[in-house]
Structure formats: structure tokens, C-alpha cells
């Protein structure tokens, strides 16, 4: 007699992520990052105490996808808004989710000072080397020579300067506790990104101060590449310029046991 | 409670603390800096939040975040700093959250100077930030009034979920006067307001606060809701003070410091037997429209006096509609008028002749040529 | 014998980006060429036997559209 087949669920949709279709383009790694954040929120049982701060850019509509409280900041100001929330409600879990135009250009002052104050918030920083929402213009993170809709013959560093390596820069600040760069271009790196998000969130939960995970991401639509080719382009061009690694791990963070 | 001698800025800071201020975010700028300095000591002493932000832009966005939690929050600045805050001001108005802001005005435009001015009237009363919004604007004329209006500002902001500005100036902020402070109110716990962002705590559905309405029909509804709420505020919250107006032949209209200087001049004129009175708006938004309209029907002339180029004058002219002649006198750019100057204006007006056909700003500029050159 | 698995793709939210197709170590996922979902995309589906339930497709999926199952050996006492 055949026994009924028994199955275990290897992977299912995280609870903190709403079961809805996103507005992101096919293959966009915002979806991957959202999922990782939701998985970590589930694992740490943070959903009921989480307040997210959305920024301006493609991820500005992140509040539609999470089953947690959200506010939407002005362009670049998410770390300031998160500071206001966290100072009023210190026992809540507060994270910002920002793109590279938002964080590394218009919001540079806010992110630097949130980090140097050791503000007890967590930042998910999506670096896809262009302004996605407005149609693929040059961002502070656009690579030298990279063609965008506002650097149409390629970013000319003579005229437009060099990209900013945000993680390396913030790591220099005494107030920052956990600053790392990961990539979302393949399953192995995605797994490592999730571990980093977990450490970042634990850093806040234990009151250890500012944490940021920079995630190298793709923008297939504006890069004019297929999703699969985008992942390859990220690996071949972005990873060499933006090396993956741990740029700041405060000893107290390093000692954490998760 | 006993009266004590306090500097305007510090009195406002302590009044806010006693009104249950949960968090303060600011940036140093003269002439409001004592407010920030005072709270940098006082707030941590009480276990409350104080952050000296990296800029006024950051400060107002910290306020934005904090206000979204339903906590009593405040910022303060002076004119150029307020210009930087306009981003957050517009966003907060659109998000419909209660916020208190203190503008200790100084001479402008631009970097200007650190002397008293009233040149941010239009910025506060008629916008400043982008989009269609209104905010309550309170104008103190003394240290005691600054204290009282600070407490009122929190109540009004929360009652209507609206930005509330205390439009003070370098003179009121820096002067020392005896004042009576309010009783200390207990700090409230986590907000239970049905809109506040406090995390669900497993007790309710998740919420969102933002200023974005992608559907234009939703944005239109929001604008209409804001305007309807403003009608309510206009009906219920107009505040002003009247001095010697009952039998007045002439009326002066002036707010804040200018109103205070004008009162001294009015008293001197009364001692001389000139029947002149003063209307001092406390709320310049909502503006005492009805009072000005009625006044214009029973006096022989109105003198508007301000420390700016006639920003309130334009509002008064719109209300008076030619019912009576309107004259204007101002010192500006950080210059404060002396009571004697306003008394001379009273003499001039009392002597006449006055005409509704004269452009009061233009006539004033002609007279100013002799004063400034 | 390698473990047996299967995936369920929530077709309505799949955008046919093909990242799972590329990432699948067993090469058993395809985009269904014979149909489109409500958004106009060819959704991903299992095409062949051989899924091990490794979950790599779910890890790369930007839509969280994939649920992964793996067979487990029946408990001893039931045999």
C-alpha cells in the first residue's frame, strides 16, 4: 500500500510581507530586499513593534507591501524622520529603506549625521547606480563611463566627478556600529545579505546604535538589460567598484550571539 | 505660581516643557538660540528628547517623524532657518499632523541681520512651502503672551491636526520681562490617536502616514478637507486684543512688537486728547477679518504699522475694501520703530486730509525717502 | 537518491523575469510559453521532474511568488 507523501515546506511567503503584487519592474531586486527584510522581521518576531520609514524613489511605495506601520519621508530625509520617531518611541524597531539617489545625494547630510550620532536605527541602502524612478538618470553611485539618461555618453568624471562609496565613508564615523556592503546578484550573495540584515536589526534591538546594510542592486529597465543579464552586469561591473565586505563592525556587534 | 523674570526665548522653552513637550529638534540661529540652549539642558534633565540637528532641514524632518508618533513636538528657528524648513512644513501640512514651530524673526531677506523684524508674515500666513495649505499663526507681544500662546499652540495644533506657528521676533525673544509660567503637565504616554504611527503592537491593523496621494482625486479630497478644517478654525479661533477702540476716530492695526510699540504711541496720543485706538491681532492666521471690517465702517482712518514692507497691509486693504482710508507706516530690515515715530504718524493722520485713493505703501515709501537718506 | 521536491508559483504575482529559471541548479523551471497571467507575463513553472526542493528559486525570486516543498521520508512507525 502506498503511504501518503509527506512534505515539508522549504520556503514560503514571509508573514510581514503582504501577499500582493508589487509595482516594481520584472527582475528588480527591490523585491528581493523587501523579502529579506520581511523574513528577518518574521524570524526576530519584530512585526508588531516595527515602524518603517520609506524614502523617495521606486521604494517610496514600500508601505504598500509590509504589514507594519510606515511613514513616508521627504527625499533624503528618512534618517532624520527615523530619528524623530526613535527618540519618541525608543522601544520600537525603526528602519529606513532608501535608494542611492535618496541616501547618497540629496540625503547625504542626514545619513552622515544619523550615523555619527550613533542613532539607534537600521538603514537598508539600495545601490543600483542610477535614479530608477525618474527614469535612469546619473546617481552619485553611477560608475565612471556608465551611460544613463543624464550622462548619455557615459559618466565623465572630469565633469561629473566620481561615484561615492557610502559604506566606506560612513565606516569612518565613530558613531556607526555596523556598516556592511552585500550584493543581491545571486542566491549565495542573497543569503549573505540576509545574514547582514539580521545583524543590523539585532544591533538596533540591543541598543548598539547605527547600522546600515548597503545592497548592490539591479535596475534592468533603466540599464536596458534583461533581469538575468543585469545580475551579470552587477557582478562584473559594480562588485569590483563597490567591494563587498564588512566596513565597520563595532566590537560589541562582533560579540553578539544570534 | 510666582512671577519670575525671564528672557522671552527661555520662557517659551520652559512653557513648552510644562505643556508636555516630548521632543525638541533644532539648529542654532540668532536670535532664537537661547531656546535651543535652554532645552539642551532642560529636556535631558527630564528624560525627554533633545537633538541638535545637522541643519534646519534635518530638524524639521525629525519633527515630522516625531509628530507622526502623536507626541508633543516642537522646533524653533529664525527667518533664514525657517526658509530651510519649508520642505518639512509643507509635508507636515499635507500629512495633517500637529506640530508647533517658533519663528523668532530677524531682518531679511537673505542672511539679513539678527535684529527684530516681522518680514516672515507672508511666509507663515500665506504659504512659504509648496502646495495649498494653511497654518495657525500666533503673534505674541510680550514675554507673558509668548508663554500663554506656547501652551495654546500645542492645544490648537492637536485639536485641528495642523501646523501652528508662533511668529515672534528678536525683540520679544530677547527681552526680559516678568512672567507667570503654567503648571507642569505630566508627559503623556504613547499616543492613542487613531492616526498615530506607534507600531501595531499586535493590537490593530498597520497604518501609514504620508503626504503622497497618487490618485489626483484623493489629493483633491485632501486639499478640500484641509480647507474645510480651515473654515472651522476661522470660525472658532480668531484672537485679538482691542485698546481704546470704543470711541476711536482712528484705529491702528499692528501685531507683535509693532503692535506693542503702537500701544505706547496710542497712550501718548490719548493723553493729548486724540481719539485713537489699537487693534492687535493675536492670530494673524486666522486673521480677525470681521473685526477689521467692522472697524473700517466706524473710524475715519486706519493706520497699519508693521516691521515689514506692508505684508499684513495687503490683507487689511482686502478687508477694508475702501470703507475708510488706510495709511501705512513701517520700519524694516531689522529696524524697530520708536513710539515717537508712530505718534507722529497719528498726528499726521488726525490732521488729515485722508483719501481712499492713495496707495498707502507708495505714500509711505515717499515719506521714508526723507528718513533713510 | 536525491530528495524530491516541488514548487508552487503564485502565477498572479509572477512577473516572468526568469531569474528562477537561470538560478535553478536542476534546470527544471521554465517560463510557461503557452499562457500569460493577468499582468501579461509568462509565469514560471516546473517543467520536468528533478526538483529537489532546494529553495534557490525562492531565494532569488523578487516577488516572493514561489513556495517550495520537499518530500520527507515517512515516519518509521507508519511502515
XYZ file of C-alpha atoms in Angstrom, chain A residues 35-253:
219
model
C 11.532 39.794 1.113
C 14.753 39.555 3.101
C 13.691 42.368 5.420
C 10.318 40.677 5.936
C 11.970 37.315 6.601
C 14.232 38.834 9.242
C 11.291 40.681 10.823
C 9.478 37.334 10.997
C 12.466 35.486 12.430
C 13.029 38.131 15.089
C 9.319 38.459 15.829
C 9.535 42.213 15.237
C 6.409 42.799 13.206
C 4.254 44.318 15.922
C 6.903 46.796 17.072
C 8.268 47.832 13.672
C 7.946 51.296 12.165
C 9.339 51.663 8.669
C 10.416 54.901 7.051
C 10.014 54.947 3.289
C 12.037 57.299 1.148
C 11.512 58.885 -2.246
C 12.259 56.792 -5.290
C 10.978 53.458 -6.552
C 10.830 52.129 -2.996
C 8.656 55.041 -1.912
C 5.685 52.690 -2.078
C 7.240 50.083 0.210
C 4.457 50.790 2.711
C 2.049 49.008 0.364
C 3.946 45.771 0.780
C 4.603 45.388 4.501
C 2.210 44.567 7.286
C 3.839 47.093 9.620
C 3.374 50.797 10.389
C 5.045 53.151 7.925
C 5.727 56.806 7.341
C 6.966 58.293 4.083
C 9.814 60.788 4.311
C 10.733 63.661 2.049
C 13.543 62.935 -0.422
C 16.692 62.054 1.530
C 15.228 62.799 4.947
C 14.368 59.282 6.068
C 17.205 59.130 8.651
C 16.004 62.438 10.156
C 12.422 61.230 10.277
C 13.533 57.912 11.759
C 15.492 59.875 14.372
C 12.346 61.753 15.357
C 10.372 58.530 15.673
C 13.042 56.598 17.529
C 13.659 59.402 20.025
C 9.946 59.474 20.860
C 9.440 55.705 20.861
C 12.839 54.203 21.785
C 11.481 50.690 22.315
C 10.059 50.434 18.812
C 12.076 48.959 15.940
C 12.705 51.672 13.340
C 14.261 51.161 9.926
C 14.653 53.254 6.813
C 14.722 51.887 3.297
C 16.482 54.231 0.901
C 17.831 54.271 -2.605
C 21.153 55.686 -3.709
C 19.803 58.948 -5.077
C 17.900 59.481 -1.868
C 20.645 58.476 0.549
C 23.864 59.336 -1.244
C 22.870 62.583 -2.928
C 20.074 64.699 -1.503
C 20.118 62.894 1.830
C 23.879 62.758 2.399
C 23.810 65.125 5.372
C 21.010 63.230 7.071
C 22.644 59.804 6.706
C 26.094 61.013 7.787
C 24.750 62.707 10.898
C 22.413 59.873 11.824
C 25.446 57.589 11.639
C 27.749 59.865 13.571
C 25.153 60.380 16.297
C 25.030 56.615 16.591
C 21.308 56.908 16.097
C 19.800 53.585 17.102
C 18.128 52.900 13.752
C 18.758 50.491 10.890
C 19.173 51.528 7.286
C 18.661 49.403 4.196
C 20.550 51.171 1.429
C 19.757 50.069 -2.113
C 22.531 50.930 -4.543
C 21.600 50.353 -8.179
C 23.874 53.012 -9.683
C 21.088 55.186 -11.039
C 17.876 57.048 -10.260
C 15.313 54.368 -11.045
C 12.005 56.082 -10.519
C 12.667 59.204 -12.556
C 13.909 57.172 -15.497
C 17.513 56.172 -15.002
C 19.442 59.392 -14.521
C 23.003 59.535 -13.218
C 23.213 58.970 -9.473
C 26.129 59.692 -7.149
C 26.782 55.960 -7.387
C 26.779 55.766 -11.196
C 30.030 54.161 -12.335
C 32.624 56.086 -14.370
C 31.672 55.727 -18.015
C 28.236 54.328 -17.220
C 25.586 55.557 -19.616
C 22.438 56.942 -18.073
C 19.703 59.236 -19.327
C 21.570 62.219 -17.880
C 25.079 61.008 -18.736
C 24.282 59.818 -22.210
C 27.832 59.305 -23.402
C 28.851 57.765 -20.111
C 29.671 59.390 -16.771
C 32.556 61.739 -17.437
C 34.472 62.029 -14.190
C 36.159 65.220 -15.429
C 32.781 66.913 -15.491
C 30.692 64.921 -13.076
C 33.110 63.620 -10.537
C 33.452 60.177 -9.088
C 30.994 57.774 -7.507
C 30.650 57.795 -3.735
C 31.397 54.638 -1.809
C 28.959 55.248 1.007
C 29.750 52.268 3.211
C 33.455 53.028 3.258
C 32.712 56.653 4.068
C 30.267 56.010 6.893
C 32.544 53.364 8.367
C 34.979 56.134 9.255
C 32.487 57.624 11.682
C 32.891 56.660 15.324
C 29.121 56.622 15.807
C 28.455 53.909 13.228
C 28.276 50.424 14.720
C 27.571 48.141 11.805
C 28.178 49.127 8.185
C 28.494 46.461 5.512
C 28.039 46.004 1.788
C 26.384 42.976 0.273
C 25.036 42.159 -3.174
C 21.804 40.647 -4.440
C 23.072 39.216 -7.706
C 22.918 35.510 -6.890
C 21.448 33.151 -4.271
C 24.712 32.863 -2.319
C 25.063 36.619 -2.002
C 21.382 36.993 -1.210
C 21.813 34.587 1.700
C 24.739 36.654 2.963
C 22.725 39.821 2.568
C 20.009 38.365 4.747
C 22.523 37.491 7.456
C 23.776 41.067 7.383
C 20.245 42.437 7.691
C 19.746 40.159 10.680
C 22.895 41.515 12.342
C 21.885 45.086 11.562
C 18.467 44.606 13.118
C 19.956 42.855 16.151
C 22.340 45.796 16.526
C 19.395 48.127 16.970
C 17.444 45.743 19.141
C 20.351 45.537 21.557
C 20.735 49.292 21.611
C 24.139 49.221 19.956
C 23.486 52.123 17.619
C 23.549 52.888 13.934
C 23.507 50.020 11.463
C 23.404 50.068 7.676
C 23.406 47.346 5.052
C 24.249 48.535 1.562
C 22.794 46.205 -1.030
C 24.114 46.284 -4.581
C 21.038 46.006 -6.732
C 19.937 45.853 -10.329
C 17.748 48.125 -12.407
C 17.060 46.054 -15.541
C 14.632 48.553 -17.056
C 16.910 51.567 -16.898
C 20.056 49.579 -17.573
C 18.396 48.225 -20.747
C 19.273 44.670 -19.812
C 17.291 41.521 -19.118
C 16.994 40.604 -15.439
C 19.487 37.765 -15.880
C 21.965 39.975 -17.768
C 21.530 42.677 -15.121
C 22.696 40.305 -12.430
C 25.756 39.539 -14.521
C 26.424 43.238 -15.116
C 26.178 43.918 -11.399
C 28.657 41.171 -10.650
C 31.069 42.210 -13.400
C 30.945 45.995 -13.008
C 29.524 47.033 -9.669
C 31.135 44.498 -7.360
C 34.684 45.449 -8.476
C 33.963 49.149 -7.858
C 31.948 48.567 -4.705
C 33.771 45.703 -2.961
C 31.591 43.549 -0.739
C 32.582 43.356 2.868
C 32.223 44.460 6.454
C 33.374 48.065 6.715
C 32.518 48.680 10.322
C 31.689 46.109 12.928
C 31.865 47.537 16.393
C 33.373 45.064 18.868
C 30.068 44.959 20.727
C 28.341 43.955 17.490
